[in-house]
Coordinates of C-alpha atoms in Angstrom, one line a residue:
X26 CA 95.6 127.6 2.1
X27 CA 92.5 126.3 0.5
X28 CA 91.7 129.4 -1.4
X29 CA 94.9 129.5 -3.5
X30 CA 94.4 125.8 -4.2
X31 CA 91.0 126.5 -5.6
X32 CA 92.4 129.5 -7.6
X33 CA 95.1 127.3 -9.1
X34 CA 92.6 124.6 -10.0
X35 CA 90.4 127.2 -11.8
X36 CA 93.4 128.7 -13.6
X37 CA 94.5 125.2 -14.7
X38 CA 91.1 124.5 -16.1
X39 CA 91.0 127.8 -18.0
X40 CA 94.4 127.0 -19.5
X41 CA 93.3 123.5 -20.4
X42 CA 90.2 124.9 -22.1
X43 CA 92.3 127.4 -24.0
X44 CA 94.8 124.8 -25.1
X45 CA 92.0 122.6 -26.4
X46 CA 91.1 125.4 -28.8
X47 CA 94.7 126.0 -29.8
X48 CA 96.2 125.4 -33.3
X49 CA 92.9 125.3 -35.2
X50 CA 93.7 124.6 -38.8
X51 CA 92.6 127.1 -41.4
X52 CA 92.7 125.8 -45.0
X53 CA 93.0 128.5 -47.6
X54 CA 92.3 128.1 -51.3
X55 CA 94.6 130.3 -53.4
X56 CA 95.5 129.2 -56.9
X57 CA 98.9 130.8 -56.3
X58 CA 99.5 128.9 -53.1
X59 CA 101.4 130.7 -50.4
X60 CA 102.4 133.5 -52.7
X61 CA 98.8 134.6 -53.5
X62 CA 96.9 137.6 -52.1
X63 CA 94.3 135.4 -50.4
X64 CA 96.9 133.5 -48.4
X65 CA 98.7 136.7 -47.6
X66 CA 95.6 138.2 -46.1
X67 CA 94.9 135.0 -44.2
X68 CA 98.3 135.5 -42.4
X69 CA 97.2 138.9 -41.2
X70 CA 93.9 137.5 -40.1
X71 CA 95.7 134.8 -38.1
X72 CA 97.6 137.4 -36.2
X73 CA 94.5 139.4 -35.5
X74 CA 92.6 136.4 -34.2
X75 CA 95.3 135.7 -31.7
X76 CA 93.5 138.4 -29.6
X77 CA 90.6 136.0 -29.4
X78 CA 92.9 133.3 -28.0
X79 CA 92.8 131.5 -31.3
X80 CA 96.0 130.1 -32.7
X81 CA 95.4 129.4 -36.4
X82 CA 97.6 127.1 -38.3
X83 CA 97.4 128.0 -42.0
X84 CA 97.6 125.6 -44.9
X85 CA 97.5 126.7 -48.5
X86 CA 95.6 124.7 -51.2
X87 CA 95.8 125.2 -54.9
X88 CA 92.8 123.0 -55.4
X89 CA 89.6 124.5 -54.1
X90 CA 87.8 121.1 -54.3
X91 CA 90.4 119.5 -52.0
X92 CA 90.3 122.4 -49.5
X93 CA 86.6 122.3 -49.1
X94 CA 86.5 118.5 -48.9
X95 CA 89.2 118.5 -46.3
X96 CA 87.1 121.0 -44.3
X97 CA 84.0 118.8 -44.7
X98 CA 86.0 115.7 -43.6
X99 CA 87.3 117.5 -40.5
X100 CA 90.9 117.8 -41.6
X101 CA 90.4 121.6 -41.4
X102 CA 88.6 123.5 -38.7
X103 CA 88.0 126.4 -41.0
X104 CA 88.2 127.1 -44.7
X105 CA 88.5 130.1 -47.0
X106 CA 87.2 129.5 -50.6
X107 CA 84.9 131.1 -53.1
X108 CA 81.2 131.2 -52.5
X109 CA 80.7 128.7 -55.3
X110 CA 82.2 126.0 -53.0
X111 CA 81.1 127.4 -49.6
X112 CA 77.4 127.5 -50.7
X113 CA 77.1 123.9 -49.5
X114 CA 77.8 125.1 -45.9
X115 CA 75.8 128.3 -45.9
X116 CA 73.6 129.1 -48.9
X117 CA 72.4 132.4 -47.4
X118 CA 75.8 134.0 -47.3
X119 CA 76.6 132.5 -50.7
X120 CA 73.6 134.3 -52.2
X121 CA 76.0 137.3 -52.6
X122 CA 77.4 135.5 -55.7
X123 CA 74.0 135.0 -57.4
X124 CA 73.6 136.3 -61.0
X125 CA 73.4 140.1 -60.9
X126 CA 72.4 140.1 -57.2
X127 CA 74.5 143.1 -56.3
X128 CA 74.6 144.9 -59.6
X129 CA 73.4 148.5 -59.8
X130 CA 72.4 150.1 -63.1
X131 CA 71.8 153.9 -63.2
X132 CA 70.8 155.7 -66.4
X133 CA 71.6 152.7 -68.6
X134 CA 75.1 152.3 -67.2
X135 CA 76.7 149.9 -64.7
X136 CA 77.4 151.8 -61.5
X137 CA 80.3 149.9 -60.0
X138 CA 80.5 152.3 -57.0
X139 CA 76.9 151.5 -56.3
X140 CA 77.5 147.8 -56.9
X141 CA 80.3 147.8 -54.3
X142 CA 78.2 149.8 -51.9
X143 CA 75.5 147.0 -52.1
X144 CA 78.1 144.4 -51.2
X145 CA 79.6 146.6 -48.4
X146 CA 76.2 147.1 -46.8
X147 CA 75.5 143.4 -47.2
X148 CA 78.7 142.4 -45.4
X149 CA 78.0 145.1 -42.8
X150 CA 74.5 143.6 -42.2
X151 CA 76.0 140.1 -41.7
X152 CA 78.7 141.6 -39.4
X153 CA 76.3 143.3 -37.0
X154 CA 75.6 141.0 -34.1
X155 CA 71.9 140.2 -33.7
X156 CA 69.7 137.1 -33.2
X157 CA 68.6 137.3 -36.8
X158 CA 72.2 137.5 -38.1
X159 CA 73.2 134.5 -35.9
X160 CA 70.2 132.6 -37.4
X161 CA 71.4 133.4 -41.0
X162 CA 75.1 132.9 -40.4
X163 CA 74.9 129.6 -38.5
X164 CA 73.9 126.4 -40.1
X165 CA 74.3 123.5 -37.6
X166 CA 78.0 123.4 -36.6
X167 CA 79.0 125.6 -39.6
X168 CA 79.3 129.4 -39.2
X169 CA 80.3 132.1 -41.7
X170 CA 83.4 133.8 -40.4
X171 CA 83.5 136.5 -43.1
X172 CA 82.9 137.6 -46.6
X173 CA 85.3 139.6 -48.9
X174 CA 85.0 140.6 -52.6
X175 CA 87.5 139.4 -55.1
X176 CA 86.0 141.3 -58.0
X177 CA 83.3 141.3 -60.6
X178 CA 83.1 138.3 -62.9
X179 CA 83.6 139.8 -66.3
X180 CA 83.0 137.8 -69.6
X181 CA 86.3 137.1 -71.3
X182 CA 85.6 136.2 -74.9
X183 CA 88.1 134.9 -77.6
X184 CA 86.3 137.0 -80.2
X185 CA 85.0 140.6 -79.6
X186 CA 82.1 139.7 -81.9
X187 CA 80.8 137.5 -79.1
X188 CA 80.1 140.6 -76.9
X189 CA 76.4 140.2 -76.9
X190 CA 74.0 137.5 -75.6
X191 CA 72.7 136.8 -79.1
X192 CA 76.1 136.2 -80.5
X193 CA 76.9 133.7 -77.8
X194 CA 74.2 131.3 -79.0
X195 CA 75.8 128.0 -79.9
X196 CA 79.1 128.9 -78.3
X197 CA 81.0 127.1 -75.6
X198 CA 81.1 128.6 -72.2
X199 CA 82.9 127.3 -69.1
X200 CA 80.6 126.2 -66.2
X201 CA 81.3 124.8 -62.8
X202 CA 79.7 121.4 -62.2
X203 CA 79.3 122.3 -58.5
X204 CA 77.3 125.5 -59.4
X205 CA 74.3 124.2 -61.3
X206 CA 73.0 127.7 -61.8
X207 CA 75.8 128.4 -64.3
X208 CA 74.9 125.6 -66.7
X209 CA 71.2 126.5 -66.5
X210 CA 71.9 130.1 -67.3
X211 CA 74.2 129.2 -70.2
X212 CA 71.6 126.9 -71.7
X213 CA 69.0 129.7 -71.2
X214 CA 70.9 131.9 -73.7
X215 CA 71.3 129.0 -76.2
X216 CA 75.0 128.3 -75.5
X217 CA 76.7 125.1 -74.5
X218 CA 78.1 124.7 -71.0
X219 CA 81.5 123.0 -70.8
X220 CA 82.5 121.4 -67.5
X221 CA 85.3 123.3 -65.8
X222 CA 86.8 124.0 -62.4
X223 CA 88.7 127.0 -60.9
X224 CA 91.9 125.1 -61.4
X225 CA 91.4 124.4 -65.2
X226 CA 89.0 126.9 -66.7
X227 CA 91.9 129.2 -67.7
X228 CA 93.6 126.4 -69.6
X229 CA 90.4 125.5 -71.4
X230 CA 90.1 129.2 -72.4
X231 CA 93.7 129.6 -73.3
X232 CA 93.7 126.5 -75.4
X233 CA 90.6 127.4 -77.3
X234 CA 88.4 124.7 -75.8
X235 CA 85.8 127.3 -74.7
X236 CA 84.8 130.6 -76.2
X237 CA 84.1 132.4 -73.0
X238 CA 84.8 132.3 -69.3
X239 CA 83.6 134.7 -66.6
X240 CA 86.3 135.6 -64.0
X241 CA 87.5 138.6 -61.9
X242 CA 90.3 140.7 -63.4
X243 CA 92.6 139.6 -60.6
X244 CA 93.0 136.4 -62.6
X245 CA 94.2 138.1 -65.8
X246 CA 97.9 138.1 -65.2
X247 CA 98.4 135.1 -62.9
X248 CA 96.4 132.8 -65.3
X249 CA 97.9 134.4 -68.5
X250 CA 94.5 135.0 -69.9
X251 CA 95.9 137.2 -72.7
X252 CA 96.7 133.9 -74.4
X253 CA 93.1 133.0 -74.6
X254 CA 92.1 136.6 -75.7
X255 CA 94.7 136.6 -78.5
X256 CA 94.3 139.4 -81.0
X257 CA 90.6 139.1 -81.5
X258 CA 89.3 138.7 -77.9
X259 CA 88.0 141.2 -75.4
X260 CA 86.7 141.7 -71.8
X261 CA 83.1 142.8 -71.7
X262 CA 82.6 145.6 -69.1
X263 CA 79.5 144.0 -67.7
X264 CA 79.7 142.2 -64.3
X265 CA 77.7 138.9 -64.3
X266 CA 78.2 138.9 -60.5
X267 CA 80.7 140.0 -57.9
X268 CA 82.7 136.9 -56.8
X269 CA 83.4 136.6 -53.1
X270 CA 85.7 134.6 -50.8
X271 CA 83.9 133.3 -47.8
X272 CA 85.3 132.0 -44.5
X273 CA 83.5 129.1 -42.9
X274 CA 84.4 127.5 -39.5
X275 CA 83.2 124.8 -37.2
X276 CA 81.7 126.4 -34.2
X277 CA 82.6 123.5 -31.9
X278 CA 86.3 124.1 -32.5
X279 CA 86.3 127.9 -31.7
X280 CA 85.5 130.0 -28.6
X281 CA 82.1 131.7 -28.1
X282 CA 81.9 135.0 -30.0
X283 CA 84.6 134.1 -32.5
X284 CA 82.1 134.4 -35.4
X285 CA 81.3 138.0 -34.5
X286 CA 84.9 139.0 -34.2
X287 CA 85.9 137.2 -37.4
X288 CA 83.2 138.8 -39.5
X289 CA 84.0 142.2 -38.1
X290 CA 87.7 141.7 -39.1
X291 CA 86.9 140.9 -42.7
X292 CA 84.4 143.8 -42.9
X293 CA 87.3 146.1 -41.9
X294 CA 89.4 144.7 -44.8
X295 CA 86.8 145.7 -47.4
X296 CA 88.6 148.7 -48.7
X297 CA 92.0 146.9 -48.7
X298 CA 90.5 144.2 -50.9
X299 CA 88.7 146.6 -53.1
X300 CA 92.0 148.3 -53.9
X301 CA 93.4 144.9 -55.0
X302 CA 90.3 144.5 -57.3
X303 CA 90.9 147.9 -58.8
X304 CA 94.5 147.0 -59.4
X305 CA 93.3 143.9 -61.2
X306 CA 91.0 146.0 -63.4
X307 CA 93.9 148.3 -64.3
X308 CA 95.9 145.3 -65.4
X309 CA 93.6 144.8 -68.4
X310 CA 95.0 146.7 -71.4
X311 CA 92.5 149.5 -72.3
X312 CA 92.2 148.2 -75.9
X313 CA 90.9 144.8 -74.6
X314 CA 87.9 146.3 -72.7
X315 CA 84.6 146.1 -74.6
X316 CA 82.0 148.6 -73.4
X317 CA 78.3 147.6 -73.4
X318 CA 75.7 150.1 -74.6
X319 CA 73.0 151.5 -72.3
X320 CA 70.2 149.5 -73.9
X321 CA 72.2 146.2 -73.5
X322 CA 73.2 147.1 -69.9
X323 CA 69.5 147.4 -68.9
X324 CA 68.5 144.4 -71.0
X325 CA 71.2 142.1 -69.5
X326 CA 70.5 143.3 -66.0
X327 CA 66.8 142.4 -66.4
X328 CA 67.8 139.0 -68.0
X329 CA 70.0 138.2 -65.0
X330 CA 67.2 139.2 -62.6
X331 CA 64.7 137.0 -64.3
X332 CA 67.2 134.1 -64.3
X333 CA 68.0 134.7 -60.6
X334 CA 64.3 134.5 -59.6
X335 CA 63.8 131.4 -61.7
X336 CA 66.9 129.7 -60.3
X337 CA 65.7 130.5 -56.7
X338 CA 62.3 129.0 -57.5
X339 CA 64.2 125.8 -58.6
X340 CA 66.0 125.8 -55.3
X341 CA 69.4 126.6 -56.8
X342 CA 69.6 129.9 -54.9
X343 CA 68.7 130.7 -51.3
X344 CA 65.5 132.9 -51.2
X345 CA 66.3 134.3 -47.8
X346 CA 69.7 135.6 -48.9
X347 CA 68.2 137.1 -52.1
X348 CA 65.5 138.9 -50.1
X349 CA 68.1 140.5 -47.9
X350 CA 70.2 141.6 -51.0
X351 CA 67.1 143.1 -52.8
X352 CA 66.3 145.3 -49.8
X353 CA 69.9 146.5 -49.8
X354 CA 69.8 147.1 -53.6
X355 CA 66.7 149.2 -53.2
X356 CA 68.2 151.1 -50.3
X357 CA 71.2 152.0 -52.5
X358 CA 69.1 152.6 -55.6
X359 CA 65.5 153.2 -54.6
X360 CA 64.5 154.6 -58.0
X361 CA 65.1 151.2 -59.7
X362 CA 61.8 149.9 -61.2
X363 CA 62.3 146.6 -59.3
X364 CA 61.8 148.4 -56.0
X365 CA 58.1 148.9 -56.8
X366 CA 57.6 145.2 -57.3
X367 CA 57.3 142.3 -54.8
X368 CA 59.7 140.0 -56.6
X369 CA 62.2 138.4 -54.2
X370 CA 60.6 140.5 -51.4
X371 CA 57.8 138.1 -50.5
X372 CA 60.1 135.1 -50.0
X373 CA 60.6 133.7 -46.5

């Protein structure tokens, strides 16, 4: 009679432990709220994580600042937001969104297939369980639960004549206050940074308060950016960076091994998300694209590289994350001149 009693006690404790992990709240930033793609993908994610015994309660936020602050304050157990905002919780993972960090240039042309391959291999690296990955993905009680691309940040300008770095001197460019690197880069080219947020940069562009913003093409239709482009504007086919969404969770609120399972899930969604990005690219009318010449493509890539290294030296970018990305860039494109240098490679 005693053995069943002990078995029941163990079972009761297991159920109690599981219930204590139940109904973790995942706060999702999506400027379209519950009707957006990010929130839609989070619903599929919640179903998949039920296999881990995790019951996620989803909450949509149209303000990224509020979503990340609620996570910091403990209102949310996990958050999904852009790397610009999640950098505060894990700067290594957020290095993916550093200036030109994943960009591949071959024969004077931007190679988007190669660029996406760098990002895919980076996400694969961070999704392969190992002591080193754990060290990089875990910062105190915060852990990265996944990374997914939402597309290259292309320059949207209200005048096609501004489609060169030289022409942007003295112009107004939107910059996030919480990503200091943006303002530094804008000032570096002689332009003026104008304070903006994900929630209002499109209104500033559409109302003529700034001359340029850099956003993924997925934002074109929802944010009605054709208003800001008008009849003279254009979209420069040069990715300043590839913007990512990142999932961060509190380890103390989730079962052991959840991070590995979560990162593996989002890695498996890479091609699905990439298709959404390509749909966003196709939404731009062909006449509004502005192609960059080979010399400018090489020049701008070098400019972003120099800026990225300088920003890392200033402590605005994480050196460990950039070192990992450089190794992957050189694996994808070993003939690039940078692969014969030690820049970014010697950082610890």
